[in-house]
Coordinates of N, CA and C in Angstrom, one line a residue:
M23 N 0.8 -1.2 0.0 CA 0.0 0.0 0.0 C 0.9 1.3 0.0
N24 N 0.6 2.1 -0.9 CA 1.3 3.4 -1.0 C 0.6 4.4 -0.2
L25 N 1.1 4.8 1.0 CA 0.5 5.7 1.9 C 0.5 7.1 1.4
F26 N 1.3 7.4 0.4 CA 1.4 8.8 -0.2 C 0.4 8.9 -1.4
A27 N -0.4 7.8 -1.7 CA -1.2 7.9 -2.9 C -2.2 9.0 -2.9
F28 N -2.8 9.3 -1.7 CA -3.8 10.4 -1.7 C -3.1 11.8 -2.0
L29 N -1.9 12.0 -1.4 CA -1.2 13.2 -1.6 C -0.7 13.3 -3.0
E30 N -0.3 12.2 -3.6 CA 0.3 12.3 -5.0 C -0.8 12.4 -6.1
N31 N -2.0 12.2 -5.7 CA -3.1 12.3 -6.7 C -3.5 13.8 -6.9
P32 N -3.2 14.4 -8.1 CA -3.5 15.9 -8.2 C -5.0 16.2 -8.2
E33 N -5.8 15.2 -8.4 CA -7.3 15.5 -8.3 C -7.8 15.8 -6.9
N34 N -7.0 15.4 -5.9 CA -7.4 15.6 -4.5 C -7.0 16.9 -3.9
W35 N -6.3 17.8 -4.7 CA -5.9 19.1 -4.2 C -6.9 20.2 -4.4
P36 N -7.4 20.4 -5.6 CA -8.4 21.5 -5.8 C -9.8 21.2 -5.4
G37 N -10.7 22.2 -5.5 CA -12.1 22.0 -5.2 C -12.5 22.3 -3.8
P38 N -13.8 22.5 -3.6 CA -14.3 22.9 -2.2 C -14.0 21.9 -1.1
N39 N -13.8 20.6 -1.5 CA -13.4 19.6 -0.5 C -12.0 19.1 -0.7
G40 N -11.2 19.8 -1.5 CA -9.8 19.4 -1.7 C -8.9 19.7 -0.6
I41 N -7.7 19.3 -0.8 CA -6.7 19.5 0.3 C -6.4 20.9 0.6
W42 N -6.3 21.8 -0.5 CA -6.1 23.2 -0.2 C -7.2 23.8 0.6
A43 N -8.4 23.5 0.2 CA -9.6 24.0 1.0 C -9.5 23.6 2.4
R44 N -9.1 22.4 2.7 CA -9.0 21.9 4.1 C -7.9 22.6 4.9
V45 N -6.8 22.9 4.2 CA -5.7 23.6 4.8 C -6.1 25.0 5.2
V46 N -6.8 25.7 4.3 CA -7.3 27.0 4.5 C -8.3 27.0 5.7
E47 N -9.2 26.1 5.7 CA -10.2 26.0 6.9 C -9.4 25.8 8.2
H48 N -8.4 24.9 8.1 CA -7.6 24.7 9.4 C -6.9 25.9 9.8
L49 N -6.4 26.7 8.9 CA -5.7 27.9 9.2 C -6.7 29.0 9.7
I50 N -7.9 29.0 9.2 CA -8.9 29.9 9.7 C -9.2 29.6 11.2
F51 N -9.5 28.3 11.4 CA -9.8 27.9 12.8 C -8.6 28.3 13.7
T52 N -7.4 28.1 13.3 CA -6.2 28.4 14.1 C -6.0 29.8 14.3
G53 N -6.1 30.6 13.2 CA -5.9 32.0 13.3 C -6.9 32.8 14.2
L54 N -8.2 32.5 13.9 CA -9.2 33.1 14.7 C -9.1 32.8 16.2
S55 N -8.8 31.5 16.5 CA -8.7 31.1 17.9 C -7.6 31.8 18.6
V56 N -6.4 31.8 18.0 CA -5.3 32.4 18.6 C -5.5 34.0 18.8
V57 N -6.0 34.6 17.8 CA -6.3 36.1 17.8 C -7.3 36.4 19.0
V58 N -8.4 35.7 19.0 CA -9.4 35.9 20.1 C -8.8 35.6 21.4
A59 N -8.0 34.5 21.6 CA -7.4 34.2 22.8 C -6.4 35.3 23.2
A60 N -5.6 35.8 22.3 CA -4.7 36.9 22.6 C -5.3 38.1 23.0
L61 N -6.5 38.5 22.4 CA -7.2 39.7 22.8 C -7.7 39.6 24.2
I62 N -8.0 38.4 24.7 CA -8.4 38.2 26.0 C -7.3 38.1 27.0
A63 N -6.3 37.3 26.7 CA -5.2 36.9 27.6 C -4.1 37.9 27.8
I64 N -3.8 38.7 26.7 CA -2.7 39.6 26.8 C -3.0 40.8 27.7
P65 N -4.2 41.5 27.5 CA -4.5 42.6 28.5 C -4.6 42.1 29.9
L66 N -5.2 40.9 30.1 CA -5.3 40.3 31.4 C -3.9 40.0 32.0
G67 N -3.1 39.4 31.2 CA -1.7 39.1 31.6 C -0.9 40.3 32.0
I68 N -1.1 41.4 31.2 CA -0.4 42.7 31.5 C -0.8 43.2 32.8
L69 N -2.1 43.2 33.1 CA -2.7 43.7 34.3 C -2.2 42.9 35.5
I70 N -2.2 41.6 35.4 CA -1.7 40.7 36.5 C -0.2 40.9 36.7
G71 N 0.6 40.9 35.6 CA 2.0 41.0 35.7 C 2.4 42.4 36.3
H72 N 1.7 43.5 35.9 CA 2.1 44.8 36.3 C 1.8 45.1 37.8
T73 N 0.6 44.6 38.2 CA 0.1 44.9 39.6 C 0.6 43.8 40.5
G74 N 1.0 42.6 40.0 CA 1.5 41.6 40.9 C 0.3 40.9 41.6
R75 N -0.9 41.2 41.2 CA -2.1 40.6 41.8 C -2.8 39.7 40.8
G76 N -3.4 38.6 41.4 CA -4.1 37.7 40.5 C -3.4 36.6 40.0
N77 N -2.2 36.3 40.6 CA -1.4 35.1 40.1 C -2.2 33.8 40.3
F78 N -3.1 33.8 41.3 CA -3.9 32.6 41.5 C -4.8 32.4 40.3
L79 N -5.2 33.5 39.6 CA -6.1 33.4 38.4 C -5.3 32.7 37.3
V80 N -4.0 33.0 37.1 CA -3.2 32.4 36.1 C -3.1 30.9 36.3
I81 N -2.8 30.5 37.6 CA -2.7 29.1 37.9 C -4.0 28.4 37.7
G82 N -5.1 29.0 38.2 CA -6.4 28.4 38.1 C -6.9 28.2 36.7
V83 N -6.7 29.2 35.9 CA -7.1 29.1 34.5 C -6.3 28.1 33.7
S84 N -5.0 28.0 34.0 CA -4.2 27.0 33.3 C -4.6 25.6 33.7
N85 N -4.8 25.4 35.0 CA -5.1 24.0 35.4 C -6.5 23.6 34.9
A86 N -7.5 24.6 35.0 CA -8.8 24.3 34.5 C -8.9 24.0 33.0
A87 N -8.1 24.7 32.2 CA -8.1 24.5 30.8 C -7.5 23.2 30.4
R88 N -6.5 22.8 31.2 CA -5.9 21.4 30.9 C -6.9 20.3 31.3
A89 N -7.7 20.6 32.3 CA -8.6 19.5 32.7 C -9.9 19.3 31.8
I90 N -10.2 20.4 31.0 CA -11.4 20.3 30.2 C -11.1 19.5 29.0
P91 N -11.9 18.4 28.7 CA -11.8 17.7 27.5 C -12.3 18.5 26.3
T92 N -11.4 18.7 25.3 CA -11.8 19.6 24.2 C -12.9 19.0 23.4
L93 N -12.9 17.7 23.1 CA -14.0 17.1 22.3 C -15.3 17.2 23.1
G94 N -15.3 17.0 24.4 CA -16.5 17.1 25.1 C -17.1 18.5 25.2
L95 N -16.2 19.4 25.3 CA -16.6 20.9 25.3 C -17.2 21.2 24.0
L96 N -16.5 20.8 22.9 CA -17.0 21.1 21.5 C -18.4 20.5 21.3
V97 N -18.6 19.3 21.7 CA -19.9 18.7 21.5 C -21.0 19.5 22.3
L98 N -20.6 19.9 23.5 CA -21.6 20.6 24.3 C -21.9 22.0 23.7
V99 N -20.9 22.7 23.2 CA -21.1 24.0 22.6 C -21.9 23.9 21.3
V100 N -21.6 22.9 20.5 CA -22.4 22.7 19.3 C -23.8 22.3 19.6
T101 N -24.0 21.5 20.6 CA -25.4 21.1 21.0 C -26.2 22.3 21.4
L102 N -25.6 23.3 22.2 CA -26.3 24.4 22.7 C -26.4 25.5 21.6
L103 N -25.5 25.6 20.7 CA -25.5 26.6 19.7 C -25.8 26.0 18.3
S104 N -24.8 25.7 17.6 CA -24.9 25.1 16.2 C -23.6 24.8 15.7
T105 N -23.6 24.1 14.6 CA -22.3 23.8 13.9 C -21.8 25.1 13.2
G106 N -20.5 25.1 12.8 CA -20.0 26.2 12.1 C -18.6 26.6 12.7
T107 N -18.1 27.7 12.2 CA -16.8 28.1 12.6 C -16.7 28.6 14.0
W108 N -17.6 29.4 14.5 CA -17.5 30.1 15.8 C -17.6 29.1 17.0
P109 N -18.5 28.1 16.9 CA -18.5 27.2 18.1 C -17.1 26.5 18.2
V110 N -16.5 26.1 17.1 CA -15.2 25.5 17.1 C -14.2 26.4 17.7
V111 N -14.2 27.7 17.2 CA -13.3 28.7 17.6 C -13.4 28.9 19.1
A112 N -14.6 29.0 19.6 CA -14.8 29.2 21.1 C -14.2 28.1 21.9
C113 N -14.2 26.9 21.5 CA -13.6 25.8 22.2 C -12.1 25.9 22.1
L114 N -11.6 26.2 21.0 CA -10.1 26.3 20.8 C -9.6 27.5 21.6
V115 N -10.3 28.6 21.7 CA -9.9 29.7 22.5 C -9.6 29.3 23.9
V116 N -10.5 28.5 24.5 CA -10.3 28.0 25.8 C -9.0 27.3 26.0
L117 N -8.6 26.6 24.9 CA -7.3 25.8 25.0 C -6.1 26.8 24.8
A118 N -6.3 27.9 24.1 CA -5.2 28.8 23.7 C -4.9 29.8 24.8
I119 N -5.9 30.2 25.6 CA -5.7 31.2 26.6 C -4.6 31.0 27.6
P120 N -4.6 29.8 28.2 CA -3.6 29.6 29.3 C -2.1 29.9 28.9
A121 N -1.7 29.4 27.8 CA -0.3 29.6 27.4 C 0.0 31.0 27.2
I122 N -0.9 31.8 26.6 CA -0.7 33.2 26.3 C -0.8 34.0 27.6
L123 N -1.7 33.7 28.4 CA -1.9 34.4 29.7 C -0.7 34.2 30.6
T124 N -0.2 32.9 30.7 CA 0.9 32.6 31.6 C 2.2 33.3 31.1
A125 N 2.4 33.3 29.8 CA 3.6 33.9 29.2 C 3.6 35.4 29.4
T126 N 2.5 36.0 29.2 CA 2.4 37.5 29.3 C 2.6 37.9 30.7
A127 N 1.9 37.3 31.6 CA 2.0 37.7 33.0 C 3.4 37.5 33.5
A128 N 4.1 36.4 33.2 CA 5.4 36.1 33.6 C 6.4 37.1 32.9
G129 N 6.2 37.4 31.7 CA 7.1 38.4 31.0 C 7.0 39.8 31.6
I130 N 5.8 40.3 31.9 CA 5.6 41.6 32.5 C 6.2 41.6 33.9
Q131 N 5.9 40.5 34.7 CA 6.3 40.5 36.1 C 7.8 40.3 36.2
N132 N 8.5 39.7 35.3 CA 9.9 39.5 35.3 C 10.7 40.5 34.5
A133 N 10.1 41.5 34.1 CA 10.8 42.6 33.4 C 11.9 43.2 34.3
D134 N 13.0 43.6 33.7 CA 14.1 44.2 34.5 C 13.6 45.2 35.5
R135 N 13.7 44.9 36.8 CA 13.2 45.8 37.9 C 13.9 47.1 37.9
E136 N 15.2 47.1 37.6 CA 16.0 48.3 37.6 C 15.5 49.3 36.5
A137 N 15.1 48.7 35.4 CA 14.6 49.6 34.3 C 13.2 50.1 34.7
V138 N 12.4 49.3 35.3 CA 11.1 49.7 35.8 C 11.2 50.8 36.8
H139 N 12.1 50.6 37.8 CA 12.3 51.6 38.9 C 12.8 52.9 38.3
A140 N 13.7 52.8 37.3 CA 14.2 54.0 36.7 C 13.1 54.8 35.9
A141 N 12.3 54.0 35.3 CA 11.2 54.7 34.5 C 10.2 55.4 35.5
R142 N 9.9 54.8 36.6 CA 9.1 55.4 37.6 C 9.8 56.7 38.2
A143 N 11.1 56.6 38.4 CA 11.8 57.7 39.0 C 11.8 58.9 38.0
L144 N 11.7 58.6 36.7 CA 11.6 59.7 35.7 C 10.2 60.3 35.6
G145 N 9.3 59.8 36.4 CA 8.0 60.3 36.4 C 7.0 59.7 35.4
M146 N 7.3 58.6 34.9 CA 6.4 57.9 33.9 C 5.2 57.4 34.6
T147 N 4.0 57.5 33.9 CA 2.8 57.0 34.5 C 2.8 55.5 34.4
P148 N 1.9 54.8 35.1 CA 1.9 53.3 35.0 C 1.7 52.8 33.6
G149 N 0.8 53.6 32.8 CA 0.6 53.2 31.4 C 1.9 53.3 30.6
Q150 N 2.7 54.4 30.9 CA 3.9 54.5 30.1 C 5.0 53.5 30.5
V151 N 5.0 53.1 31.8 CA 5.9 52.1 32.3 C 5.6 50.8 31.6
V152 N 4.3 50.5 31.4 CA 4.0 49.2 30.7 C 4.3 49.3 29.3
S153 N 4.0 50.4 28.6 CA 4.1 50.4 27.1 C 5.6 50.7 26.7
K154 N 6.3 51.4 27.5 CA 7.7 51.8 27.1 C 8.8 50.9 27.7
V155 N 8.5 50.2 28.8 CA 9.5 49.4 29.5 C 9.1 47.9 29.6
E156 N 8.0 47.7 30.3 CA 7.7 46.3 30.6 C 7.3 45.5 29.3
W157 N 6.4 46.1 28.5 CA 6.0 45.4 27.3 C 7.1 45.0 26.3
P158 N 8.0 46.0 26.0 CA 9.1 45.6 25.1 C 10.0 44.5 25.6
L159 N 10.2 44.5 27.0 CA 11.0 43.5 27.6 C 10.3 42.1 27.6
A160 N 9.0 42.2 27.7 CA 8.2 40.9 27.9 C 7.8 40.3 26.5
L161 N 8.0 41.1 25.4 CA 7.5 40.7 24.1 C 8.0 39.3 23.6
P162 N 9.3 39.1 23.8 CA 9.8 37.7 23.3 C 9.1 36.6 24.0
L163 N 8.9 36.7 25.3 CA 8.2 35.7 26.1 C 6.7 35.6 25.7
V164 N 6.1 36.7 25.4 CA 4.7 36.7 24.9 C 4.6 36.0 23.6
I165 N 5.6 36.2 22.7 CA 5.6 35.5 21.4 C 5.8 34.0 21.6
S166 N 6.6 33.6 22.6 CA 6.8 32.2 22.9 C 5.4 31.6 23.4
G167 N 4.6 32.4 24.2 CA 3.3 31.9 24.6 C 2.4 31.7 23.4
L168 N 2.4 32.7 22.5 CA 1.6 32.6 21.2 C 2.0 31.4 20.4
R169 N 3.3 31.1 20.4 CA 3.8 30.0 19.6 C 3.3 28.7 20.2
S170 N 3.4 28.6 21.5 CA 2.9 27.4 22.2 C 1.4 27.2 22.0
A171 N 0.7 28.3 22.1 CA -0.8 28.2 21.9 C -1.1 27.8 20.5
T172 N -0.4 28.4 19.5 CA -0.7 28.0 18.1 C -0.5 26.6 17.9
L173 N 0.6 26.0 18.4 CA 0.9 24.6 18.1 C -0.2 23.7 18.8
Q174 N -0.7 24.1 20.0 CA -1.7 23.3 20.6 C -3.0 23.4 19.8
V175 N -3.3 24.6 19.3 CA -4.6 24.8 18.5 C -4.5 24.0 17.2
V176 N -3.4 24.1 16.5 CA -3.2 23.4 15.2 C -3.5 21.9 15.4
A177 N -2.9 21.3 16.5 CA -3.1 19.9 16.7 C -4.5 19.6 17.1
T178 N -5.1 20.4 17.9 CA -6.5 20.1 18.4 C -7.6 20.5 17.5
A179 N -7.3 21.4 16.5 CA -8.4 21.8 15.6 C -8.9 20.6 14.7
T180 N -8.2 19.5 14.7 CA -8.7 18.3 14.0 C -10.0 17.8 14.6
V181 N -10.3 18.1 15.8 CA -11.6 17.6 16.4 C -12.8 18.3 15.8
A182 N -12.6 19.4 15.1 CA -13.7 20.1 14.4 C -14.4 19.2 13.5
A183 N -13.7 18.2 12.9 CA -14.3 17.3 12.0 C -15.3 16.4 12.6
F184 N -15.2 16.2 13.9 CA -16.2 15.4 14.6 C -17.6 16.0 14.7
V185 N -17.7 17.3 14.5 CA -19.0 17.9 14.6 C -19.3 18.5 13.2
S186 N -18.9 17.8 12.2 CA -19.2 18.2 10.8 C -18.7 19.5 10.3
S187 N -17.6 20.0 11.0 CA -16.9 21.2 10.5 C -15.8 20.7 9.6
G188 N -15.1 21.7 9.1 CA -14.0 21.4 8.1 C -12.7 21.3 8.8
G189 N -11.6 21.6 8.0 CA -10.3 21.4 8.5 C -9.7 20.1 8.0
L190 N -8.4 19.9 8.4 CA -7.7 18.7 8.0 C -8.2 17.5 8.7
G191 N -8.9 17.7 9.8 CA -9.5 16.6 10.5 C -10.5 15.8 9.6
R192 N -11.1 16.5 8.6 CA -12.0 15.8 7.7 C -11.3 14.7 6.9
L193 N -10.1 14.8 6.6 CA -9.3 13.8 5.9 C -9.2 12.5 6.9
L194 N -9.0 12.8 8.1 CA -8.9 11.7 9.1 C -10.3 11.0 9.2
I195 N -11.3 11.8 9.4 CA -12.7 11.2 9.6 C -13.1 10.4 8.4
N196 N -13.0 11.1 7.2 CA -13.4 10.5 5.9 C -12.6 9.2 5.6
G197 N -11.3 9.3 5.9 CA -10.4 8.2 5.7 C -10.8 7.0 6.5
Q198 N -11.1 7.3 7.8 CA -11.5 6.2 8.7 C -12.8 5.6 8.3
R199 N -13.8 6.4 7.9 CA -15.1 5.9 7.5 C -15.0 5.0 6.2
L200 N -14.1 5.4 5.3 CA -14.0 4.7 4.0 C -12.9 3.7 4.1
Q201 N -12.2 3.6 5.3 CA -11.0 2.7 5.4 C -10.0 3.0 4.3
D202 N -9.8 4.3 4.1 CA -8.9 4.8 3.1 C -7.6 5.3 3.9
Y203 N -6.7 4.4 4.1 CA -5.6 4.7 5.0 C -4.6 5.8 4.4
P204 N -4.5 5.8 3.0 CA -3.7 6.9 2.5 C -4.3 8.3 2.8
Q205 N -5.6 8.4 2.8 CA -6.3 9.7 3.1 C -6.0 10.0 4.6
M206 N -6.1 9.0 5.5 CA -5.9 9.3 6.9 C -4.4 9.7 7.1
F207 N -3.5 9.0 6.4 CA -2.1 9.4 6.5 C -1.8 10.8 6.0
A208 N -2.5 11.2 4.9 CA -2.4 12.5 4.3 C -2.8 13.6 5.4
G209 N -3.9 13.3 6.1 CA -4.4 14.3 7.1 C -3.4 14.4 8.2
A210 N -2.8 13.3 8.7 CA -1.9 13.4 9.8 C -0.6 14.1 9.3
V211 N -0.1 13.8 8.1 CA 1.1 14.4 7.6 C 0.9 15.9 7.5
L212 N -0.2 16.3 6.9 CA -0.5 17.7 6.7 C -0.6 18.5 8.0
V213 N -1.3 17.9 9.0 CA -1.4 18.6 10.3 C 0.0 18.8 10.9
A214 N 0.9 17.8 10.8 CA 2.2 17.9 11.3 C 3.0 18.9 10.6
A215 N 2.9 18.9 9.2 CA 3.6 19.9 8.4 C 3.2 21.3 8.7
L216 N 1.9 21.5 8.9 CA 1.4 22.8 9.2 C 1.9 23.3 10.5
A217 N 1.9 22.4 11.5 CA 2.4 22.8 12.8 C 3.9 23.2 12.7
I218 N 4.7 22.4 12.0 CA 6.1 22.7 11.8 C 6.4 24.1 11.2
V219 N 5.6 24.3 10.1 CA 5.8 25.6 9.4 C 5.4 26.8 10.3
L220 N 4.3 26.7 11.0 CA 3.9 27.8 11.9 C 4.9 27.9 13.1
D221 N 5.4 26.8 13.6 CA 6.4 26.9 14.6 C 7.7 27.6 14.2
V222 N 8.1 27.3 13.0 CA 9.4 27.9 12.4 C 9.1 29.4 12.2
V223 N 8.0 29.8 11.7 CA 7.7 31.2 11.4 C 7.6 32.0 12.8
L224 N 6.9 31.5 13.7 CA 6.8 32.2 15.0 C 8.1 32.1 15.8
G225 N 8.9 31.1 15.6 CA 10.2 31.0 16.3 C 11.1 32.0 15.7
A226 N 11.0 32.2 14.4 CA 11.9 33.3 13.7 C 11.5 34.7 14.2
I227 N 10.2 34.9 14.3 CA 9.7 36.2 14.8 C 10.2 36.4 16.2
G228 N 10.1 35.4 17.1 CA 10.5 35.6 18.4 C 12.0 35.8 18.5
W229 N 12.8 35.1 17.7 CA 14.2 35.3 17.7 C 14.6 36.8 17.2
A230 N 13.9 37.3 16.2 CA 14.1 38.6 15.7 C 13.8 39.7 16.7
V231 N 12.6 39.5 17.4 CA 12.2 40.4 18.5 C 13.2 40.4 19.6
G232 N 13.6 39.2 20.0 CA 14.6 39.1 21.1 C 15.9 39.7 20.8
R233 N 16.3 39.6 19.5 CA 17.6 40.2 19.1 C 17.5 41.7 19.1
R234 N 16.4 42.2 18.7 CA 16.2 43.7 18.7 C 16.2 44.2 20.1
A235 N 15.7 43.4 21.0 CA 15.5 43.9 22.4 C 16.9 43.9 23.1
R236 N 17.8 43.0 22.8 CA 19.0 42.9 23.5 C 19.9 44.1 23.4
P237 N 20.1 44.6 22.1 CA 21.0 45.8 22.0 C 20.5 47.0 22.8
R238 N 19.2 47.1 22.9 CA 18.6 48.2 23.7 C 19.0 48.1 25.1
G239 N 18.9 46.9 25.6 CA 19.2 46.6 27.0 C 20.7 47.0 27.3
K240 N 21.5 46.6 26.3 CA 23.0 46.8 26.5 C 23.2 48.3 26.5
T241 N 22.5 49.0 25.6 CA 22.7 50.4 25.5 C 22.3 51.2 26.7
A242 N 21.2 50.7 27.3 CA 20.6 51.3 28.5 C 21.6 51.1 29.7
E243 N 22.3 50.0 29.7 CA 23.1 49.7 30.8 C 24.5 50.3 30.6
S244 N 24.9 50.7 29.4 CA 26.2 51.2 29.2 C 26.5 52.5 29.9
P245 N 27.7 52.8 30.3 CA 28.0 54.1 31.0 C 27.7 55.3 30.1
A246 N 27.9 55.1 28.8 CA 27.7 56.2 27.9 C 26.2 56.7 27.8
A247 N 25.3 55.7 28.2 CA 23.9 56.1 28.1 C 23.4 56.8 29.4
V248 N 24.2 56.8 30.4 CA 23.8 57.5 31.6 C 24.3 58.9 31.6
P249 N 23.4 59.9 31.8 CA 23.9 61.3 31.7 C 24.8 61.6 32.9
A250 N 25.8 62.5 32.6 CA 26.8 62.9 33.6 C 26.1 63.8 34.6

């Protein structure tokens, strides 16, 4: 049996149910879920990290999200609402929030205290301290949290197929129903390839952001940067 037969057949790529359409659907699930999770988790993480209050919330949310079975939550949401993109996204958001929230709170809280104290001594407002000092220093760690959340969502978005939604999970479900092992293999390979590509892209962004942040830190610490 040629496991690559489904991928090698050019007829399986175009069309509304083709491989390209499934990849786009999977990316839509992933992108929407991570963006919505970031809009919730990043401001909350900044608030917790800056004030030093609410660390129990970070731990509680992280533990609760890990304990929730994604498939069970997805079936519940679809039963209460309907099938479609947003019920799937809502479930994946729950999975993505903990990694982003934890990384953001830790990044803000662990920002260079000397730089923070210096900013306050210069008369900066709390908002300016966050935007000009803590956030730039925390950004590499925030991107790391986004990277982790994205990988989790890419892998878990395959469950969307269980409630008649799209994505690469359809290849797994259809392949299992038809006992078409090359199609199942294609779904697994494409999910893994998509995860690797997104991981490399976000890793490169994190590396670039971290590299830009380091020279600034060195400049700020150098004697020439301190006024006489």
